[in-house]
Short mmCIF file of N, CA, C and O in Angstrom, two decimals:
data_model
loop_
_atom_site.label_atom_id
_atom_site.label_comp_id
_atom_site.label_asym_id
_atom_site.label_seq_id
_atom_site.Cartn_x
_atom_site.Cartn_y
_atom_site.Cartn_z
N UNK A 1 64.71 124.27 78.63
CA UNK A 1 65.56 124.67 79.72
C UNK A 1 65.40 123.73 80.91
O UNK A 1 66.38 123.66 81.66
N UNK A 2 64.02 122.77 81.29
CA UNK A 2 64.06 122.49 82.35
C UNK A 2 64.63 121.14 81.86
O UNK A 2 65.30 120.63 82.76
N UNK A 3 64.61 120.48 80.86
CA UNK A 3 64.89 119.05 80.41
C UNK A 3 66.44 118.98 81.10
O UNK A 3 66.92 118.18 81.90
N UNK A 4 67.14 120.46 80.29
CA UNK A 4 68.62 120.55 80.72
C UNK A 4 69.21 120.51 82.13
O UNK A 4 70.21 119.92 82.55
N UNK A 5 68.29 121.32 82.76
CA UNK A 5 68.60 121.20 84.35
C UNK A 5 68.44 120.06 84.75
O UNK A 5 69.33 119.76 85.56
N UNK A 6 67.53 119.05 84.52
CA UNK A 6 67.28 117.67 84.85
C UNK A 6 68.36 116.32 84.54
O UNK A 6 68.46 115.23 85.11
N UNK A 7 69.19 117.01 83.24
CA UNK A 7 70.35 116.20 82.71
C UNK A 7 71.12 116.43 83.80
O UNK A 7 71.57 115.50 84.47
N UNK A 8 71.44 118.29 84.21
CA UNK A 8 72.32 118.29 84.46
C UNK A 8 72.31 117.63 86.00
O UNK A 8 73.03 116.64 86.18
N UNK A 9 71.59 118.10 87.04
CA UNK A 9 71.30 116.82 88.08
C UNK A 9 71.28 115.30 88.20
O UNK A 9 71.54 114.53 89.13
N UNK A 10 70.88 115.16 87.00
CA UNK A 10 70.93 113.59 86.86
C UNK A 10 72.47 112.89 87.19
O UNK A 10 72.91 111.92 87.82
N UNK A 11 73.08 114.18 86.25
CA UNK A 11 75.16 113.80 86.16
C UNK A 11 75.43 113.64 87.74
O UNK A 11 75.54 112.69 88.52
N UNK A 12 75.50 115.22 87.83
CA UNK A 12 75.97 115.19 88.87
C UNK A 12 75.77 114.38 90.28
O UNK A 12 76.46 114.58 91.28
N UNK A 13 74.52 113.28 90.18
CA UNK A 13 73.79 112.33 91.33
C UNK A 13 75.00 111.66 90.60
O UNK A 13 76.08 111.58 91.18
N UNK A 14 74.88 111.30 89.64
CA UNK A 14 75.78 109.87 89.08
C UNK A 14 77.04 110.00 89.58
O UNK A 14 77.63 109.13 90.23
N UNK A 15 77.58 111.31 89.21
CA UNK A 15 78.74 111.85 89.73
C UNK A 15 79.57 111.40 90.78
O UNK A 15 80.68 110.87 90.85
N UNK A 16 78.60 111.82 91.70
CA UNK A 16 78.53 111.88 93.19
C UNK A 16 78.32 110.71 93.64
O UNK A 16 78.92 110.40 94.67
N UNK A 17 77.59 109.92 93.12
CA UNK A 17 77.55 108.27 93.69
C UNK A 17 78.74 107.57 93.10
O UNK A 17 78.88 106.52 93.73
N UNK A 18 79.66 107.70 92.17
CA UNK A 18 80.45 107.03 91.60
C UNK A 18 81.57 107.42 92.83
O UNK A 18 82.25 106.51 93.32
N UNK A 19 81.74 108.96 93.35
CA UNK A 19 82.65 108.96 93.76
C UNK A 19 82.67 108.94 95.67
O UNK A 19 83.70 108.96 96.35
N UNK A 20 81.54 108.90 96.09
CA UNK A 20 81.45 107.73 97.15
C UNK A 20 81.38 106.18 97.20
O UNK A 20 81.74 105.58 98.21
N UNK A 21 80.98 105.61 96.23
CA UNK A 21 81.29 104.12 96.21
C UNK A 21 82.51 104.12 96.06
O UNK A 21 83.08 103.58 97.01
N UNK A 22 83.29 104.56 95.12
CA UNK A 22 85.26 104.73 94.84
C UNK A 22 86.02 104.90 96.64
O UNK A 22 87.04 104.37 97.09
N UNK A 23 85.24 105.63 97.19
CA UNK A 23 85.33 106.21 98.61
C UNK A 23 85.26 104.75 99.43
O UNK A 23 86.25 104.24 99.95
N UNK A 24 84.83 104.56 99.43
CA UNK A 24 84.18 103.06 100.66
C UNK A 24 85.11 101.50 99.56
O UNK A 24 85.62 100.50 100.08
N UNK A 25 85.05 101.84 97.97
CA UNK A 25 85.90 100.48 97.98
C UNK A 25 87.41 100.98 98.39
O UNK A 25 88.16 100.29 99.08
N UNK A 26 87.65 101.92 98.01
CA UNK A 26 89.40 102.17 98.79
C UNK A 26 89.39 101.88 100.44
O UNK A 26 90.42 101.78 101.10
N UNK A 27 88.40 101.79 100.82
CA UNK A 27 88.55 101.83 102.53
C UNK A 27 88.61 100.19 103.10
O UNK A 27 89.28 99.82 104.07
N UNK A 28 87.53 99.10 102.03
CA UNK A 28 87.70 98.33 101.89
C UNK A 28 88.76 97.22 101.77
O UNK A 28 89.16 96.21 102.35
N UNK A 29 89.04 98.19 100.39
CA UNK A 29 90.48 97.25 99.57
C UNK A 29 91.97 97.73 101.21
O UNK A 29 92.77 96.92 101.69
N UNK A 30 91.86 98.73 101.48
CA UNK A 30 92.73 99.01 102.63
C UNK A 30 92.93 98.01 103.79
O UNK A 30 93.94 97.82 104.47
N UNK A 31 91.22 97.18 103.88
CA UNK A 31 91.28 96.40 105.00
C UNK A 31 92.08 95.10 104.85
O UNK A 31 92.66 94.58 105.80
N UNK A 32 92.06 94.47 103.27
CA UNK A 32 92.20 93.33 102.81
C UNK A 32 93.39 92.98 102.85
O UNK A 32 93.76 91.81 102.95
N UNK A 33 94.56 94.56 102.72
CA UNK A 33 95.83 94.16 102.03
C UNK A 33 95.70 93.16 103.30
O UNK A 33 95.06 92.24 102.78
N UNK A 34 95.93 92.74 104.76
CA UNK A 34 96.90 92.34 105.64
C UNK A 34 96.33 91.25 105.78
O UNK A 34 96.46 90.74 106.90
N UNK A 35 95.65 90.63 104.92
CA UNK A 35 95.32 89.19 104.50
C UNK A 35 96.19 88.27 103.50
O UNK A 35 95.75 87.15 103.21
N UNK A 36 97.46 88.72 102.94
CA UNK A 36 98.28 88.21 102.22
C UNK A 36 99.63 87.31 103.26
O UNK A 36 100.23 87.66 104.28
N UNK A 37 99.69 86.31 102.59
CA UNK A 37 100.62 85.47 103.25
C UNK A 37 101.96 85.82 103.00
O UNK A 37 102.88 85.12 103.42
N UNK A 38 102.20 87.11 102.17
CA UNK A 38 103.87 87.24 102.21
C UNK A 38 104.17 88.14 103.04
O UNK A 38 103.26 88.91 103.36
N UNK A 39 105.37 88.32 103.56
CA UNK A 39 105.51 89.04 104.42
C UNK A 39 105.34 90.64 103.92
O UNK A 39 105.60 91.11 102.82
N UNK A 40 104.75 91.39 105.31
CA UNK A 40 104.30 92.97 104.68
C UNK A 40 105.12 93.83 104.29
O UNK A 40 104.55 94.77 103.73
N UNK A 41 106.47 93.94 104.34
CA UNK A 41 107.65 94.74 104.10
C UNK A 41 107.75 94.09 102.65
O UNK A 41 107.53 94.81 101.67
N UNK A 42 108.05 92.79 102.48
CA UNK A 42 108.06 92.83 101.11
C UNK A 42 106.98 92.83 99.92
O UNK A 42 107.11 92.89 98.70
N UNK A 43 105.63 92.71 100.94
CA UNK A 43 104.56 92.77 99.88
C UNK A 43 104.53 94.21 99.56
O UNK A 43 104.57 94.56 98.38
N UNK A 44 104.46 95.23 100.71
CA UNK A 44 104.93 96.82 100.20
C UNK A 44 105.30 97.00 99.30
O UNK A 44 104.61 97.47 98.40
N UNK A 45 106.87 96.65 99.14
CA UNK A 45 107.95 96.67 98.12
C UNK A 45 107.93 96.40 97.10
O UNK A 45 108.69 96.83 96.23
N UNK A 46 106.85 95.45 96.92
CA UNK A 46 106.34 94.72 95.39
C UNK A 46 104.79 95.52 95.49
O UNK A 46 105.36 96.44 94.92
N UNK A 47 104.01 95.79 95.59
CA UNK A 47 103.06 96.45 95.67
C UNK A 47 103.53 97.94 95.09
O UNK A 47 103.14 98.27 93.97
N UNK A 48 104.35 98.79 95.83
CA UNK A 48 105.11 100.22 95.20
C UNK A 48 105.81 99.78 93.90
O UNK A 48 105.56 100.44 92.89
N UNK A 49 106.84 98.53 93.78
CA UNK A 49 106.86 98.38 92.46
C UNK A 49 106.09 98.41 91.29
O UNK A 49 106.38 99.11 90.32
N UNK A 50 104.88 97.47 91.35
CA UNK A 50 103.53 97.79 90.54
C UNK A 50 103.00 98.85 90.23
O UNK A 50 102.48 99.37 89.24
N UNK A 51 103.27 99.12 91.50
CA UNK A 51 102.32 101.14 91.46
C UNK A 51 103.44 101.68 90.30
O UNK A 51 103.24 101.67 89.09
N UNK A 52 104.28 102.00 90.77
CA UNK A 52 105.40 103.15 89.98
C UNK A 52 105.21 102.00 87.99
O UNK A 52 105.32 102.51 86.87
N UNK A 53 105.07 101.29 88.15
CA UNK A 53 104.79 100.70 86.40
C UNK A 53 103.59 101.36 86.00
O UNK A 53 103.50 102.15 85.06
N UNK A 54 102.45 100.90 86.96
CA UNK A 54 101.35 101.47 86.86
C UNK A 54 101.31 102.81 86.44
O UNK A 54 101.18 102.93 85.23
N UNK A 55 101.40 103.86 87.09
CA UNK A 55 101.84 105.47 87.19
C UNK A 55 102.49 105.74 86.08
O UNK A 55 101.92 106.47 85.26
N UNK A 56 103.64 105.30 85.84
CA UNK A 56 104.29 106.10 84.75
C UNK A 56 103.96 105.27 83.33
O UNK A 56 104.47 105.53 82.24
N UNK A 57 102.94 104.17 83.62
CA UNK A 57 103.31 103.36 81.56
C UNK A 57 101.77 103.54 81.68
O UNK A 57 101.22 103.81 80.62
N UNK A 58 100.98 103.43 82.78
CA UNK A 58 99.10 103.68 82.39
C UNK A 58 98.63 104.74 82.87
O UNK A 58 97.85 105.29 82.10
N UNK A 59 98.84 105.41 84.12
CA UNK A 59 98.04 106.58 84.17
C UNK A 59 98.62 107.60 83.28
O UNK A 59 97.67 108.32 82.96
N UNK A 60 99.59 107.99 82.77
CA UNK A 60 99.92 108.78 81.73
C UNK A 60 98.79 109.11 81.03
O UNK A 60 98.27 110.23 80.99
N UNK A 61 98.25 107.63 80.21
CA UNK A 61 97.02 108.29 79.09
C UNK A 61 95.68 107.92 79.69
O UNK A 61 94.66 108.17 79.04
N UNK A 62 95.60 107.33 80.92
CA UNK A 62 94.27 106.93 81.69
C UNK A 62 93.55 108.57 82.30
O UNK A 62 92.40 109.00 82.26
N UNK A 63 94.87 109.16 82.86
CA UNK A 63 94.65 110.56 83.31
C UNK A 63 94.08 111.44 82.22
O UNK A 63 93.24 112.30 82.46
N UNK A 64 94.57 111.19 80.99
CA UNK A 64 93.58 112.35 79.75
C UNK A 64 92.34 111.18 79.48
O UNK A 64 91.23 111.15 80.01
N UNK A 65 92.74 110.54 78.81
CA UNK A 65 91.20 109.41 78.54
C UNK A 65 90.27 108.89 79.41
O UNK A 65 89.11 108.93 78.98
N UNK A 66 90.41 108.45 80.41
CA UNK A 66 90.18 107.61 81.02
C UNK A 66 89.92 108.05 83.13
O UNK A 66 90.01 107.32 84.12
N UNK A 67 89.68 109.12 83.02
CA UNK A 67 89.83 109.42 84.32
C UNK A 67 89.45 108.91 85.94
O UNK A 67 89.75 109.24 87.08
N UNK A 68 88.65 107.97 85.30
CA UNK A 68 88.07 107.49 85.78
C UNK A 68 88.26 106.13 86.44
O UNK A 68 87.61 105.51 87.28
N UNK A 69 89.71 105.80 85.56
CA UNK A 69 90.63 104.63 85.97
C UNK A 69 91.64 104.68 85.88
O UNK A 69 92.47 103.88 85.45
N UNK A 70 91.75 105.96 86.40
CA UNK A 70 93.51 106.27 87.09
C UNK A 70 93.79 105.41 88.71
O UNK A 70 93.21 105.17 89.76
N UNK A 71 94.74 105.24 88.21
CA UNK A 71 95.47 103.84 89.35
C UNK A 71 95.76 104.51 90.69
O UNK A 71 96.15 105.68 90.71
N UNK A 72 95.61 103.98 91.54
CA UNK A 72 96.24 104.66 92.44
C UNK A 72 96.91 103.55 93.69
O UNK A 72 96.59 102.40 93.41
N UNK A 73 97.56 103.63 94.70
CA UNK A 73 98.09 103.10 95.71
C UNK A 73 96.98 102.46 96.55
O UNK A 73 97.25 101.37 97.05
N UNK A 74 95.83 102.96 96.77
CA UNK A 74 94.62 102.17 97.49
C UNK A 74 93.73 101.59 96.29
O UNK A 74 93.01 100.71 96.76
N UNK A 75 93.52 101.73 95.08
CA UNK A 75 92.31 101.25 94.49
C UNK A 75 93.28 100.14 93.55
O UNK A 75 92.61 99.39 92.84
N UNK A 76 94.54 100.00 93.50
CA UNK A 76 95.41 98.97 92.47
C UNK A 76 94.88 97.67 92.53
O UNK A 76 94.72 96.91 91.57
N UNK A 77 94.55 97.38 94.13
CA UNK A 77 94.27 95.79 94.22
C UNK A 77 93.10 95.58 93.93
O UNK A 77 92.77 94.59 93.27
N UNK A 78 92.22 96.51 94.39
CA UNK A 78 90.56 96.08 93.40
C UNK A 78 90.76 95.74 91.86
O UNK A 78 90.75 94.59 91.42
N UNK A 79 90.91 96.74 91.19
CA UNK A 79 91.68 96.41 89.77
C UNK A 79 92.23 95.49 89.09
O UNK A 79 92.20 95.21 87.89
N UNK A 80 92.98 94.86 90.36
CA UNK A 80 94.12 93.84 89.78
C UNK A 80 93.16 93.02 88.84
O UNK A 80 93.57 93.16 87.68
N UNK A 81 92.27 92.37 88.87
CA UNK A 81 92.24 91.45 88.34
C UNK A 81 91.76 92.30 86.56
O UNK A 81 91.94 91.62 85.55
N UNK A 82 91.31 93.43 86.46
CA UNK A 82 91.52 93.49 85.52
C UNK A 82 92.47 93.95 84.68
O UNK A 82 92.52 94.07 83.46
N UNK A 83 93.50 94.29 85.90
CA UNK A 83 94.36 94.84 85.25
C UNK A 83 94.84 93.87 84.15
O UNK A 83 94.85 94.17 82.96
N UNK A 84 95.25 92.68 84.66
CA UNK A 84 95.41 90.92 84.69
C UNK A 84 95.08 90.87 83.29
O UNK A 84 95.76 90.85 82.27
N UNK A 85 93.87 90.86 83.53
CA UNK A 85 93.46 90.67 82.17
C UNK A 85 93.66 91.27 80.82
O UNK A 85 93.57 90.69 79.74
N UNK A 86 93.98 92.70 81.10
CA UNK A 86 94.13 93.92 80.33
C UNK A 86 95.74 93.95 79.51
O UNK A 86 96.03 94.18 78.33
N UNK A 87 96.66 93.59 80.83
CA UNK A 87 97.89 93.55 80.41
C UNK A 87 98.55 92.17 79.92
O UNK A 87 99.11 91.89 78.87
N UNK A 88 98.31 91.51 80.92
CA UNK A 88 99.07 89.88 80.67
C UNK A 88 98.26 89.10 79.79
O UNK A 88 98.92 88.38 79.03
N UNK A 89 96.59 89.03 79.63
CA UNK A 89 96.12 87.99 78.98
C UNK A 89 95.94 88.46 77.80
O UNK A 89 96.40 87.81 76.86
N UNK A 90 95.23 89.71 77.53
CA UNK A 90 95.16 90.13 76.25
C UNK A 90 96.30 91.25 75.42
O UNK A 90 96.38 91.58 74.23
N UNK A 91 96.89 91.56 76.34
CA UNK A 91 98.05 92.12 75.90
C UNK A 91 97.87 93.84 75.22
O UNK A 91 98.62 94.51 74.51
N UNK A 92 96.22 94.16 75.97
CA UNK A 92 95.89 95.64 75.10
C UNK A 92 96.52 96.47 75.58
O UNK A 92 96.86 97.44 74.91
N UNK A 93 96.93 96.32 77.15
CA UNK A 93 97.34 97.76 77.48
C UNK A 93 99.26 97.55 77.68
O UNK A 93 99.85 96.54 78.07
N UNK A 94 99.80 98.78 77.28
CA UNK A 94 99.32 100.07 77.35
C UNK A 94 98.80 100.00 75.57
O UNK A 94 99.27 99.13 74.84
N UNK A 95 97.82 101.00 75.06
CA UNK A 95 97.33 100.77 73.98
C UNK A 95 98.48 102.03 73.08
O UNK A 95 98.89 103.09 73.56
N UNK A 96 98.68 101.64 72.07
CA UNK A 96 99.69 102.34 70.95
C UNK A 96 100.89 101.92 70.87
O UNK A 96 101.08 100.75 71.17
N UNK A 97 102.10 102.83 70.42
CA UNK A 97 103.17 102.21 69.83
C UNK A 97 104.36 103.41 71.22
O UNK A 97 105.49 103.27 71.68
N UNK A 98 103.30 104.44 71.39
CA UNK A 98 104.66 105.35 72.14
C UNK A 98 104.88 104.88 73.42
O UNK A 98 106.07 104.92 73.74
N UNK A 99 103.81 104.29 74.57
CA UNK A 99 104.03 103.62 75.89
C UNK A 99 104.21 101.71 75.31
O UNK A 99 103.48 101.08 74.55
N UNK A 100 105.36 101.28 76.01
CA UNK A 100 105.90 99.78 76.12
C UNK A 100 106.27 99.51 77.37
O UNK A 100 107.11 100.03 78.10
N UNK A 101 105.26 98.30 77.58
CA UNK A 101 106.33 97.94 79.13
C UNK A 101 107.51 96.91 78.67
O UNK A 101 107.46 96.07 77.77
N UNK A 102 108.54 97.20 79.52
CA UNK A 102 109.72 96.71 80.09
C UNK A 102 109.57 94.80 80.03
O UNK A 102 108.59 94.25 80.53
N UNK A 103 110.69 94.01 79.37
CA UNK A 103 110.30 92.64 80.29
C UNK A 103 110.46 92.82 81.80
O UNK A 103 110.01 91.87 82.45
N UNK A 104 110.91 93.64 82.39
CA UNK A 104 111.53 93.37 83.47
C UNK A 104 109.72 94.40 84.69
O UNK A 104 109.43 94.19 85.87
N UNK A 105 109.13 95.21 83.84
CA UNK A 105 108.11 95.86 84.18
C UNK A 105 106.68 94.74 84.10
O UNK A 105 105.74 94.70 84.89
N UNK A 106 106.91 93.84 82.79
CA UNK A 106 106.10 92.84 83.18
C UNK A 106 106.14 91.81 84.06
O UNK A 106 105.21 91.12 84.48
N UNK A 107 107.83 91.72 84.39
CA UNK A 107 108.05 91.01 85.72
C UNK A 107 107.48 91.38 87.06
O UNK A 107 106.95 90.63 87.87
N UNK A 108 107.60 92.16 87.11
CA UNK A 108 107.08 93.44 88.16
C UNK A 108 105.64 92.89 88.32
O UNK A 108 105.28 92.35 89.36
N UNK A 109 104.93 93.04 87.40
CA UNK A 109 103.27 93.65 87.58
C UNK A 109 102.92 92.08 87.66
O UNK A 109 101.70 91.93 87.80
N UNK A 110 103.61 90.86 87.60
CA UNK A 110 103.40 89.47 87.29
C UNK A 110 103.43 88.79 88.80
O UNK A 110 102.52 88.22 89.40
N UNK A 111 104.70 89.04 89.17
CA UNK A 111 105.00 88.88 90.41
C UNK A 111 104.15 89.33 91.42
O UNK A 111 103.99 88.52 92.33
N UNK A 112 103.33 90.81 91.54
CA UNK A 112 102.32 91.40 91.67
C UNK A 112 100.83 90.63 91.86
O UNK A 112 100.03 90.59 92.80
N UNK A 113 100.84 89.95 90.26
CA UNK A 113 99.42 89.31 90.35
C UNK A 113 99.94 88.08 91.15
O UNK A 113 98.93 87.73 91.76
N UNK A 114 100.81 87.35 91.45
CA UNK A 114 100.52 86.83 92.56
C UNK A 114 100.38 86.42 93.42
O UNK A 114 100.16 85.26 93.78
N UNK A 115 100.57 88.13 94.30
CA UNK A 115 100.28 88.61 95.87
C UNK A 115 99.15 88.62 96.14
O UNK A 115 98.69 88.68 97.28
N UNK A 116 98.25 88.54 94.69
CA UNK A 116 96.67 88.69 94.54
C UNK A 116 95.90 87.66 94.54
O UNK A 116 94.70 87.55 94.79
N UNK A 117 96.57 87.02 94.27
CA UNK A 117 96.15 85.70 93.46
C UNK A 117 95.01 85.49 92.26
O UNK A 117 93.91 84.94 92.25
N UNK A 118 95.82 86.17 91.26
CA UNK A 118 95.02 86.04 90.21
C UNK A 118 95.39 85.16 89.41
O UNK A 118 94.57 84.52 88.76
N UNK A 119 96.91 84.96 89.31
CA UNK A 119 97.30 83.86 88.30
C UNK A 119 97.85 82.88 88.54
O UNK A 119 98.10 82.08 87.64
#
């Protein structure tokens, strides 16, 4: 019984530290956007574009699997670069046959990477 209580504290520290560091890099990544050289109305505009690809073709199955890397509007640009990697270089995500992105959705998330400068 006490081993169990000790697991179960252990989680919940882990827990809890995962989701204050998540806390402080969104506050972070918040400071950075207005370091981009395109203008902010249209980096918005392409930024919400990404998001809404993001949202409806990956958090779909990130939200049951994966909860832990559900996308959001402040944590996208930390990500980016793996997103980068995930979607454009290796081509895994979205993983299966029922979610496909769009050419015009990989245009999107391309154009995206780079506001980032990843590619």
């Amino acid at each position: 019984m006490k081993k169990r209580s000790e697991k179960l504290l252990c989680w919940v520290a882990i827990i809890t530290a995962f989701h204050l560091l998540s806390a402080f890099d969104e506050v972070s990544v918040s400071n950075e956007t207005s370091r981009h050289s395109i203008p902010q109305d249209a980096n918005d505009s392409l930024k919400r574009a990404a998001f809404e690809v993001l949202d409806s073709k990956c958090n779909v199955c990130h939200r049951k699997q994966n909860p832990f890397k559900v996308f959001s509007i402040k944590n996208m640009e930390k990500r980016a670069p793996k997103i980068y990697t995930q979607v454009i270089v290796k081509r895994r995500m979205p993983k299966g046959t029922k979610i496909r992105l769009t050419n015009e959705e990989y245009v999107t998330l391309e154009k995206w990477f780079l506001t980032q400068n990843i590619n």
